[in-house]
Amino acid sequence: MSQSNIEARRHVQVLPERVGNVAGSEFPGHYPGEDHSWNLEKFKKNLVTSVQRLTPSTVEFDLVGVDASIANALRRVMIAEVPTIAIEEIYVWNNTSIMQDEVLCHRVGLVPLKVDPRSLKYRPSSHAQPHETDTIVFDLQVRCDKIPGVDPKVEKDPKKLYYDSNVFTGMMKWQPSGDQGKKYKGKAPKPVDEDILLVKLRPGQQVDLHCFARKGVGADHAKFSPVATASYRILPQITLRGPIPLEHQEKFQKCFPPGVIELKKDEQGEQQVVVANARKDTVSREVLRHPEFQDLVQLSRIRDHFIFSVESVGQYQPEELVPEAIKILLSKITAVEEGLDKLFSADAQVA
């Protein structure tokens, strides 16, 4: 772990000491009795990002020091505006399975594809002809036949009775076009998961599909969304207003999920209630149901500390999703700035 990440983690750990109840406002960053005038240096100082957990498919990170509108914009961009590649058009040459053409094509279209979206351009229009720069082609050709020498009266397992009784996504074969063979050398386009069941076949049935995959965004169709989940929650804050009586300490601890409250002895050897890890709290407010605790604890949340949880479908590595979303946000801001510049310059010329 780099020194900067270690310092960021230390910074995050002391943040719960701040006072910051959740408050609503019609204008982001404006709260009664508080000065939130914009200051770039102050913003840089307070902005903290820290990765808390990273797996091959998920990332959990803290985003601290921004307004809820910024955090929500980042979430929405990850869901709906980070582009991916998905199958958009399918030619059904033959389908003698029990599944209708429309249903089968719908299932195939939802298959996430392991293709770098940055390697393709957007299709110029819905009527444009496929081109190697904007289209990836897959073929799905499967036929089911009996395995000779197997008695169906004795063997009941379809996998042992028939060849290709199940059609999986791993049977989809990429068909290179133009220079795509060189472009994707060593990284052939394929489904993210090769074990997704598409349809079942029996002897004599077959499926023959010709599929065109294109670049798109989740705002157009959910199949283009690169995330299975992208959500955030605000960091809970548990403030003890006074000491919890010894006879009620275990009851108080059980009002919270495991790991939130711990019982520790102080310097005098007396057992005290300590908030160990507020981020594990689910904000159930169970403790407020008991009258003996209502005046001893305050439950709130730190309004500028967001705990993000992002699960990638597989087109991107989870740690790549946030930078890609930020790039799109920056491009939107640039477009607004250019529009305002043109507007003000036009007004100046009129004046």
mmCIF file of C-alpha atoms in Angstrom:
data_model
loop_
_atom_site.group_PDB
_atom_site.id
_atom_site.type_symbol
_atom_site.label_atom_id
_atom_site.label_comp_id
_atom_site.label_asym_id
_atom_site.label_seq_id
_atom_site.Cartn_x
_atom_site.Cartn_y
_atom_site.Cartn_z
ATOM 1 C CA MET A 1 0.000 0.000 0.000
ATOM 2 C CA SER A 2 1.345 3.433 -0.952
ATOM 3 C CA GLN A 3 2.060 6.084 1.675
ATOM 4 C CA SER A 4 -0.655 8.334 0.203
ATOM 5 C CA ASN A 5 -3.261 5.591 0.668
ATOM 6 C CA ILE A 6 -2.130 5.032 4.245
ATOM 7 C CA GLU A 7 -2.468 8.739 4.996
ATOM 8 C CA ALA A 8 -5.889 8.779 3.341
ATOM 9 C CA ARG A 9 -7.033 5.880 5.500
ATOM 10 C CA ARG A 10 -5.811 7.711 8.620
ATOM 11 C CA HIS A 11 -7.691 10.775 7.527
ATOM 12 C CA VAL A 12 -10.881 8.772 7.003
ATOM 13 C CA GLN A 13 -10.611 7.146 10.402
ATOM 14 C CA VAL A 14 -10.704 10.463 12.278
ATOM 15 C CA LEU A 15 -13.572 11.897 10.240
ATOM 16 C CA PRO A 16 -16.356 10.537 12.510
ATOM 17 C CA GLU A 17 -15.192 12.994 15.187
ATOM 18 C CA ARG A 18 -16.626 15.826 13.114
ATOM 19 C CA VAL A 19 -20.122 17.113 13.754
ATOM 20 C CA GLY A 20 -22.196 16.537 10.644
ATOM 21 C CA ASN A 21 -25.835 15.543 10.865
ATOM 22 C CA VAL A 22 -27.694 14.830 7.661
ATOM 23 C CA ALA A 23 -29.519 17.934 6.480
ATOM 24 C CA GLY A 24 -31.642 18.688 3.450
ATOM 25 C CA SER A 25 -31.405 21.858 1.425
ATOM 26 C CA GLU A 26 -32.751 23.165 -1.850
ATOM 27 C CA PHE A 27 -29.257 24.426 -2.667
ATOM 28 C CA PRO A 28 -26.360 21.942 -2.325
ATOM 29 C CA GLY A 29 -23.735 23.051 0.168
ATOM 30 C CA HIS A 30 -25.945 25.660 1.861
ATOM 31 C CA TYR A 31 -26.777 24.954 5.487
ATOM 32 C CA PRO A 32 -28.118 27.353 8.161
ATOM 33 C CA GLY A 33 -25.402 28.920 10.276
ATOM 34 C CA GLU A 34 -22.525 27.397 8.287
ATOM 35 C CA ASP A 35 -20.136 29.036 5.861
ATOM 36 C CA HIS A 36 -19.786 26.943 2.733
ATOM 37 C CA SER A 37 -18.501 29.591 0.363
ATOM 38 C CA TRP A 38 -16.405 28.009 -2.374
ATOM 39 C CA ASN A 39 -12.692 27.792 -1.702
ATOM 40 C CA LEU A 40 -10.527 25.648 -3.973
ATOM 41 C CA GLU A 41 -7.727 25.122 -1.458
ATOM 42 C CA LYS A 42 -10.202 24.162 1.267
ATOM 43 C CA PHE A 43 -11.908 21.742 -1.128
ATOM 44 C CA LYS A 44 -8.590 20.085 -2.034
ATOM 45 C CA LYS A 45 -7.724 19.743 1.636
ATOM 46 C CA ASN A 46 -11.042 18.158 2.598
ATOM 47 C CA LEU A 47 -11.384 15.871 -0.449
ATOM 48 C CA VAL A 48 -10.419 12.313 0.429
ATOM 49 C CA THR A 49 -10.823 9.063 -1.507
ATOM 50 C CA SER A 50 -9.837 5.760 0.030
ATOM 51 C CA VAL A 51 -10.291 2.214 -1.286
ATOM 52 C CA GLN A 52 -11.524 0.014 1.552
ATOM 53 C CA ARG A 53 -12.044 -3.284 -0.279
ATOM 54 C CA LEU A 54 -11.127 -4.513 -3.750
ATOM 55 C CA THR A 55 -11.980 -7.878 -5.319
ATOM 56 C CA PRO A 56 -11.895 -9.047 -8.961
ATOM 57 C CA SER A 57 -15.524 -7.911 -9.370
ATOM 58 C CA THR A 58 -16.271 -5.329 -6.657
ATOM 59 C CA VAL A 59 -14.773 -2.228 -5.116
ATOM 60 C CA GLU A 60 -15.792 -0.389 -1.961
ATOM 61 C CA PHE A 61 -14.353 3.061 -1.468
ATOM 62 C CA ASP A 62 -14.950 6.205 0.577
ATOM 63 C CA LEU A 63 -15.567 9.571 -1.061
ATOM 64 C CA VAL A 64 -15.276 12.387 1.461
ATOM 65 C CA GLY A 65 -15.648 16.132 1.151
ATOM 66 C CA VAL A 66 -18.196 16.493 -1.669
ATOM 67 C CA ASP A 67 -21.900 17.308 -1.776
ATOM 68 C CA ALA A 68 -24.518 14.589 -2.246
ATOM 69 C CA SER A 69 -25.298 15.932 -5.725
ATOM 70 C CA ILE A 70 -21.732 15.167 -6.848
ATOM 71 C CA ALA A 71 -21.784 11.686 -5.316
ATOM 72 C CA ASN A 72 -25.118 10.922 -6.951
ATOM 73 C CA ALA A 73 -23.927 12.233 -10.321
ATOM 74 C CA LEU A 74 -20.974 9.849 -10.125
ATOM 75 C CA ARG A 75 -23.293 6.949 -9.314
ATOM 76 C CA ARG A 76 -25.694 7.751 -12.158
ATOM 77 C CA VAL A 77 -22.887 8.097 -14.699
ATOM 78 C CA MET A 78 -21.483 4.684 -13.744
ATOM 79 C CA ILE A 79 -24.904 3.105 -14.243
ATOM 80 C CA ALA A 80 -26.121 4.866 -17.373
ATOM 81 C CA GLU A 81 -23.315 6.619 -19.253
ATOM 82 C CA VAL A 82 -20.116 4.555 -19.102
ATOM 83 C CA PRO A 83 -20.171 2.745 -22.481
ATOM 84 C CA THR A 84 -19.884 -0.999 -23.054
ATOM 85 C CA ILE A 85 -20.300 -3.450 -25.936
ATOM 86 C CA ALA A 86 -23.474 -5.565 -26.251
ATOM 87 C CA ILE A 87 -25.244 -7.511 -28.978
ATOM 88 C CA GLU A 88 -27.694 -5.209 -30.725
ATOM 89 C CA GLU A 89 -28.785 -7.114 -33.870
ATOM 90 C CA ILE A 90 -29.252 -10.857 -34.433
ATOM 91 C CA TYR A 91 -29.996 -12.719 -37.655
ATOM 92 C CA VAL A 92 -31.702 -16.031 -36.899
ATOM 93 C CA TRP A 93 -30.711 -18.392 -39.705
ATOM 94 C CA ASN A 94 -32.184 -21.403 -37.930
ATOM 95 C CA ASN A 95 -33.799 -22.077 -34.566
ATOM 96 C CA THR A 96 -35.614 -25.390 -34.051
ATOM 97 C CA SER A 97 -35.404 -25.328 -30.244
ATOM 98 C CA ILE A 98 -38.541 -24.984 -28.113
ATOM 99 C CA MET A 99 -37.589 -21.376 -27.337
ATOM 100 C CA GLN A 100 -39.108 -18.699 -29.562
ATOM 101 C CA ASP A 101 -36.781 -16.575 -31.689
ATOM 102 C CA GLU A 102 -37.626 -13.383 -29.801
ATOM 103 C CA VAL A 103 -36.957 -14.896 -26.378
ATOM 104 C CA LEU A 104 -33.704 -16.514 -27.474
ATOM 105 C CA CYS A 105 -32.470 -13.282 -29.073
ATOM 106 C CA HIS A 106 -33.370 -11.365 -25.928
ATOM 107 C CA ARG A 107 -31.307 -13.769 -23.805
ATOM 108 C CA VAL A 108 -28.329 -13.549 -26.159
ATOM 109 C CA GLY A 109 -28.550 -9.754 -26.239
ATOM 110 C CA LEU A 110 -28.245 -9.552 -22.445
ATOM 111 C CA VAL A 111 -24.969 -11.523 -22.362
ATOM 112 C CA PRO A 112 -22.139 -9.238 -21.110
ATOM 113 C CA LEU A 113 -19.195 -9.244 -23.498
ATOM 114 C CA LYS A 114 -15.520 -9.011 -22.586
ATOM 115 C CA VAL A 115 -14.578 -6.342 -25.120
ATOM 116 C CA ASP A 116 -12.769 -3.099 -24.334
ATOM 117 C CA PRO A 117 -15.355 -0.397 -25.220
ATOM 118 C CA ARG A 118 -12.535 2.064 -25.881
ATOM 119 C CA SER A 119 -11.480 -0.047 -28.876
ATOM 120 C CA LEU A 120 -14.699 0.644 -30.820
ATOM 121 C CA LYS A 121 -16.416 3.755 -32.113
ATOM 122 C CA TYR A 122 -20.105 4.507 -31.825
ATOM 123 C CA ARG A 123 -22.202 3.535 -34.826
ATOM 124 C CA PRO A 124 -22.861 6.734 -36.840
ATOM 125 C CA SER A 125 -26.587 5.996 -37.160
ATOM 126 C CA SER A 126 -29.089 3.200 -36.732
ATOM 127 C CA HIS A 127 -29.132 2.677 -40.510
ATOM 128 C CA ALA A 128 -25.351 2.670 -40.995
ATOM 129 C CA GLN A 129 -23.716 -0.443 -42.429
ATOM 130 C CA PRO A 130 -21.588 -2.532 -40.019
ATOM 131 C CA HIS A 131 -17.905 -1.628 -40.059
ATOM 132 C CA GLU A 132 -14.877 -3.164 -38.383
ATOM 133 C CA THR A 133 -14.406 0.044 -36.352
ATOM 134 C CA ASP A 134 -17.868 -0.070 -34.747
ATOM 135 C CA THR A 135 -19.082 -3.688 -34.850
ATOM 136 C CA ILE A 136 -18.050 -7.045 -33.391
ATOM 137 C CA VAL A 137 -19.556 -10.176 -34.961
ATOM 138 C CA PHE A 138 -20.335 -13.437 -33.131
ATOM 139 C CA ASP A 139 -21.743 -16.694 -34.530
ATOM 140 C CA LEU A 140 -23.652 -19.256 -32.478
ATOM 141 C CA GLN A 141 -23.986 -22.565 -34.316
ATOM 142 C CA VAL A 142 -24.968 -25.595 -32.219
ATOM 143 C CA ARG A 143 -26.709 -28.858 -33.113
ATOM 144 C CA CYS A 144 -27.805 -31.566 -30.698
ATOM 145 C CA ASP A 145 -27.362 -35.245 -31.614
ATOM 146 C CA LYS A 146 -27.524 -38.575 -29.816
ATOM 147 C CA ILE A 147 -24.342 -40.112 -28.472
ATOM 148 C CA PRO A 148 -24.062 -43.537 -30.145
ATOM 149 C CA GLY A 149 -23.943 -46.603 -27.947
ATOM 150 C CA VAL A 150 -25.776 -45.112 -24.958
ATOM 151 C CA ASP A 151 -29.032 -46.789 -23.939
ATOM 152 C CA PRO A 152 -31.668 -44.156 -23.054
ATOM 153 C CA LYS A 153 -33.545 -46.744 -20.981
ATOM 154 C CA VAL A 154 -30.570 -47.042 -18.641
ATOM 155 C CA GLU A 155 -28.946 -43.600 -18.800
ATOM 156 C CA LYS A 156 -31.152 -40.613 -17.922
ATOM 157 C CA ASP A 157 -28.602 -37.801 -17.802
ATOM 158 C CA PRO A 158 -29.017 -35.637 -20.967
ATOM 159 C CA LYS A 159 -25.323 -34.705 -20.838
ATOM 160 C CA LYS A 160 -24.428 -38.390 -21.261
ATOM 161 C CA LEU A 161 -27.170 -39.111 -23.776
ATOM 162 C CA TYR A 162 -26.706 -36.220 -26.219
ATOM 163 C CA TYR A 163 -24.041 -34.005 -27.734
ATOM 164 C CA ASP A 164 -24.558 -30.289 -26.946
ATOM 165 C CA SER A 165 -27.851 -30.687 -25.101
ATOM 166 C CA ASN A 166 -27.133 -27.354 -23.362
ATOM 167 C CA VAL A 167 -26.154 -24.224 -25.274
ATOM 168 C CA PHE A 168 -23.804 -22.014 -23.259
ATOM 169 C CA THR A 169 -22.359 -18.578 -23.951
ATOM 170 C CA GLY A 170 -18.926 -20.157 -24.358
ATOM 171 C CA MET A 171 -20.172 -21.590 -27.679
ATOM 172 C CA MET A 172 -20.402 -18.090 -29.158
ATOM 173 C CA LYS A 173 -17.519 -17.699 -31.614
ATOM 174 C CA TRP A 174 -16.014 -14.352 -32.551
ATOM 175 C CA GLN A 175 -15.671 -13.711 -36.290
ATOM 176 C CA PRO A 176 -12.874 -11.163 -36.939
ATOM 177 C CA SER A 177 -13.527 -8.504 -39.582
ATOM 178 C CA GLY A 178 -10.891 -6.479 -41.423
ATOM 179 C CA ASP A 179 -7.955 -5.698 -39.129
ATOM 180 C CA GLN A 180 -9.717 -6.851 -35.953
ATOM 181 C CA GLY A 181 -7.553 -9.957 -35.824
ATOM 182 C CA LYS A 182 -4.494 -7.720 -35.275
ATOM 183 C CA LYS A 183 -6.297 -5.223 -33.025
ATOM 184 C CA TYR A 184 -7.512 -7.899 -30.611
ATOM 185 C CA LYS A 185 -4.528 -10.216 -30.857
ATOM 186 C CA GLY A 186 -4.231 -12.018 -27.530
ATOM 187 C CA LYS A 187 -7.514 -10.469 -26.289
ATOM 188 C CA ALA A 188 -10.177 -12.059 -28.429
ATOM 189 C CA PRO A 189 -13.691 -10.724 -27.761
ATOM 190 C CA LYS A 190 -15.780 -13.230 -25.823
ATOM 191 C CA PRO A 191 -18.576 -13.395 -23.238
ATOM 192 C CA VAL A 192 -17.590 -12.374 -19.718
ATOM 193 C CA ASP A 193 -18.885 -15.707 -18.379
ATOM 194 C CA GLU A 194 -18.770 -18.742 -20.653
ATOM 195 C CA ASP A 195 -21.125 -20.853 -18.508
ATOM 196 C CA ILE A 196 -24.363 -18.882 -18.924
ATOM 197 C CA LEU A 197 -27.088 -21.249 -20.143
ATOM 198 C CA LEU A 198 -28.926 -19.853 -23.182
ATOM 199 C CA VAL A 199 -31.208 -22.721 -24.253
ATOM 200 C CA LYS A 200 -31.567 -26.502 -24.047
ATOM 201 C CA LEU A 201 -31.673 -28.743 -27.128
ATOM 202 C CA ARG A 202 -32.684 -32.297 -27.898
ATOM 203 C CA PRO A 203 -31.622 -34.551 -30.829
ATOM 204 C CA GLY A 204 -32.330 -32.953 -34.186
ATOM 205 C CA GLN A 205 -32.731 -29.433 -32.797
ATOM 206 C CA GLN A 206 -30.248 -26.717 -33.672
ATOM 207 C CA VAL A 207 -29.520 -23.023 -33.261
ATOM 208 C CA ASP A 208 -27.766 -20.881 -35.866
ATOM 209 C CA LEU A 209 -27.435 -17.173 -35.026
ATOM 210 C CA HIS A 210 -25.422 -14.337 -36.573
ATOM 211 C CA CYS A 211 -24.916 -11.575 -33.953
ATOM 212 C CA PHE A 212 -23.742 -7.950 -34.267
ATOM 213 C CA ALA A 213 -22.383 -6.273 -31.123
ATOM 214 C CA ARG A 214 -22.114 -2.505 -30.907
ATOM 215 C CA LYS A 215 -21.125 0.213 -28.473
ATOM 216 C CA GLY A 216 -23.798 1.804 -26.297
ATOM 217 C CA VAL A 217 -24.686 3.165 -22.850
ATOM 218 C CA GLY A 218 -27.036 2.065 -20.103
ATOM 219 C CA ALA A 219 -29.297 5.045 -20.721
ATOM 220 C CA ASP A 220 -30.272 3.386 -24.017
ATOM 221 C CA HIS A 221 -30.699 -0.147 -22.646
ATOM 222 C CA ALA A 222 -29.810 -1.905 -19.397
ATOM 223 C CA LYS A 223 -27.712 -4.476 -21.290
ATOM 224 C CA PHE A 224 -25.095 -1.749 -21.853
ATOM 225 C CA SER A 225 -24.743 -0.914 -18.141
ATOM 226 C CA PRO A 226 -21.255 -1.905 -16.906
ATOM 227 C CA VAL A 227 -22.334 -2.341 -13.281
ATOM 228 C CA ALA A 228 -24.540 -4.884 -11.573
ATOM 229 C CA THR A 229 -24.866 -2.529 -8.596
ATOM 230 C CA ALA A 230 -23.575 0.981 -7.963
ATOM 231 C CA SER A 231 -24.767 2.481 -4.717
ATOM 232 C CA TYR A 232 -23.603 4.593 -1.811
ATOM 233 C CA ARG A 233 -24.599 5.204 1.773
ATOM 234 C CA ILE A 234 -23.710 7.990 4.146
ATOM 235 C CA LEU A 235 -21.337 7.160 6.993
ATOM 236 C CA PRO A 236 -23.308 6.629 10.223
ATOM 237 C CA GLN A 237 -22.324 8.637 13.295
ATOM 238 C CA ILE A 238 -23.053 7.366 16.808
ATOM 239 C CA THR A 239 -22.573 9.956 19.563
ATOM 240 C CA LEU A 240 -22.680 8.899 23.211
ATOM 241 C CA ARG A 241 -24.132 11.729 25.304
ATOM 242 C CA GLY A 242 -23.264 10.084 28.576
ATOM 243 C CA PRO A 243 -21.934 6.876 30.143
ATOM 244 C CA ILE A 244 -24.066 3.762 29.713
ATOM 245 C CA PRO A 245 -24.860 2.123 33.078
ATOM 246 C CA LEU A 246 -23.006 -1.131 33.628
ATOM 247 C CA GLU A 247 -26.194 -3.189 33.890
ATOM 248 C CA HIS A 248 -27.373 -1.938 30.473
ATOM 249 C CA GLN A 249 -24.108 -2.137 28.532
ATOM 250 C CA GLU A 250 -24.592 -5.593 27.000
ATOM 251 C CA LYS A 251 -28.160 -4.711 26.014
ATOM 252 C CA PHE A 252 -26.879 -1.508 24.415
ATOM 253 C CA GLN A 253 -24.251 -3.461 22.479
ATOM 254 C CA LYS A 254 -26.857 -5.918 21.116
ATOM 255 C CA CYS A 255 -28.905 -3.022 19.704
ATOM 256 C CA PHE A 256 -26.247 -2.613 16.987
ATOM 257 C CA PRO A 257 -24.767 -5.035 14.430
ATOM 258 C CA PRO A 258 -21.671 -6.977 15.531
ATOM 259 C CA GLY A 259 -18.488 -4.911 15.570
ATOM 260 C CA VAL A 260 -20.141 -1.495 15.966
ATOM 261 C CA ILE A 261 -20.066 -1.291 19.773
ATOM 262 C CA GLU A 262 -17.374 -2.765 22.008
ATOM 263 C CA LEU A 263 -17.029 -2.965 25.765
ATOM 264 C CA LYS A 264 -13.588 -1.885 26.967
ATOM 265 C CA LYS A 265 -12.038 -0.999 30.288
ATOM 266 C CA ASP A 266 -10.751 2.520 30.849
ATOM 267 C CA GLU A 267 -7.617 3.607 32.755
ATOM 268 C CA GLN A 268 -9.419 3.143 36.070
ATOM 269 C CA GLY A 269 -10.377 -0.408 35.145
ATOM 270 C CA GLU A 270 -14.083 0.348 34.711
ATOM 271 C CA GLN A 271 -15.913 -1.131 31.751
ATOM 272 C CA GLN A 272 -17.147 1.462 29.256
ATOM 273 C CA VAL A 273 -19.088 1.448 26.002
ATOM 274 C CA VAL A 274 -16.977 2.445 22.972
ATOM 275 C CA VAL A 275 -18.035 3.065 19.358
ATOM 276 C CA ALA A 276 -15.567 0.745 17.594
ATOM 277 C CA ASN A 277 -16.650 0.916 13.934
ATOM 278 C CA ALA A 278 -19.628 3.072 12.990
ATOM 279 C CA ARG A 279 -19.427 2.113 9.299
ATOM 280 C CA LYS A 280 -20.761 -1.361 10.153
ATOM 281 C CA ASP A 281 -23.963 0.166 11.521
ATOM 282 C CA THR A 282 -27.093 -0.389 9.424
ATOM 283 C CA VAL A 283 -28.916 2.596 10.994
ATOM 284 C CA SER A 284 -31.703 0.351 12.263
ATOM 285 C CA ARG A 285 -32.412 2.779 15.163
ATOM 286 C CA GLU A 286 -33.171 -0.231 17.357
ATOM 287 C CA VAL A 287 -31.491 1.473 20.310
ATOM 288 C CA LEU A 288 -34.084 4.275 20.310
ATOM 289 C CA ARG A 289 -36.879 1.786 21.007
ATOM 290 C CA HIS A 290 -35.587 1.450 24.564
ATOM 291 C CA PRO A 291 -36.419 4.418 26.822
ATOM 292 C CA GLU A 292 -33.327 3.923 28.991
ATOM 293 C CA PHE A 293 -31.087 4.816 26.015
ATOM 294 C CA GLN A 294 -32.996 7.667 24.341
ATOM 295 C CA ASP A 295 -31.161 10.449 26.185
ATOM 296 C CA LEU A 296 -27.783 8.696 26.146
ATOM 297 C CA VAL A 297 -27.174 8.263 22.417
ATOM 298 C CA GLN A 298 -27.602 10.341 19.265
ATOM 299 C CA LEU A 299 -27.783 8.686 15.840
ATOM 300 C CA SER A 300 -26.837 10.780 12.837
ATOM 301 C CA ARG A 301 -24.753 10.613 9.690
ATOM 302 C CA ILE A 302 -21.846 12.605 8.278
ATOM 303 C CA ARG A 303 -23.385 14.264 5.262
ATOM 304 C CA ASP A 304 -20.219 14.551 3.136
ATOM 305 C CA HIS A 305 -18.810 11.065 3.765
ATOM 306 C CA PHE A 306 -20.089 8.572 1.167
ATOM 307 C CA ILE A 307 -19.374 4.844 1.224
ATOM 308 C CA PHE A 308 -19.593 3.590 -2.360
ATOM 309 C CA SER A 309 -20.147 -0.038 -3.330
ATOM 310 C CA VAL A 310 -19.652 -0.869 -7.020
ATOM 311 C CA GLU A 311 -19.926 -4.301 -8.654
ATOM 312 C CA SER A 312 -18.661 -4.636 -12.211
ATOM 313 C CA VAL A 313 -20.460 -6.884 -14.693
ATOM 314 C CA GLY A 314 -17.076 -7.777 -16.194
ATOM 315 C CA GLN A 315 -16.421 -5.441 -19.128
ATOM 316 C CA TYR A 316 -14.265 -3.228 -16.883
ATOM 317 C CA GLN A 317 -12.086 -3.971 -13.912
ATOM 318 C CA PRO A 318 -13.921 -2.554 -10.852
ATOM 319 C CA GLU A 319 -11.134 -0.033 -10.184
ATOM 320 C CA GLU A 320 -11.506 1.329 -13.745
ATOM 321 C CA LEU A 321 -15.177 2.256 -13.460
ATOM 322 C CA VAL A 322 -14.785 5.349 -11.281
ATOM 323 C CA PRO A 323 -12.044 6.980 -13.434
ATOM 324 C CA GLU A 324 -14.145 6.329 -16.553
ATOM 325 C CA ALA A 325 -17.178 7.945 -14.893
ATOM 326 C CA ILE A 326 -15.074 10.953 -13.844
ATOM 327 C CA LYS A 327 -13.848 11.403 -17.425
ATOM 328 C CA ILE A 328 -17.454 11.542 -18.627
ATOM 329 C CA LEU A 329 -18.378 14.042 -15.907
ATOM 330 C CA LEU A 330 -15.443 16.240 -16.937
ATOM 331 C CA SER A 331 -16.506 16.086 -20.585
ATOM 332 C CA LYS A 332 -19.997 17.243 -19.568
ATOM 333 C CA ILE A 333 -18.546 20.135 -17.591
ATOM 334 C CA THR A 334 -16.371 21.098 -20.551
ATOM 335 C CA ALA A 335 -19.416 21.079 -22.840
ATOM 336 C CA VAL A 336 -21.295 23.381 -20.438
ATOM 337 C CA GLU A 337 -18.327 25.759 -20.209
ATOM 338 C CA GLU A 338 -18.033 25.944 -23.996
ATOM 339 C CA GLY A 339 -21.759 26.593 -24.290
ATOM 340 C CA LEU A 340 -21.620 29.387 -21.725
ATOM 341 C CA ASP A 341 -18.629 30.953 -23.469
ATOM 342 C CA LYS A 342 -20.522 31.006 -26.768
ATOM 343 C CA LEU A 343 -23.619 32.422 -25.058
ATOM 344 C CA PHE A 344 -21.737 35.250 -23.338
ATOM 345 C CA SER A 345 -19.749 36.078 -26.465
ATOM 346 C CA ALA A 346 -22.999 36.260 -28.475
ATOM 347 C CA ASP A 347 -24.559 38.547 -25.836
ATOM 348 C CA ALA A 348 -21.501 40.777 -25.894
ATOM 349 C CA GLN A 349 -21.700 41.123 -29.687
ATOM 350 C CA VAL A 350 -25.403 42.030 -29.508
ATOM 351 C CA ALA A 351 -24.721 44.644 -26.822
#
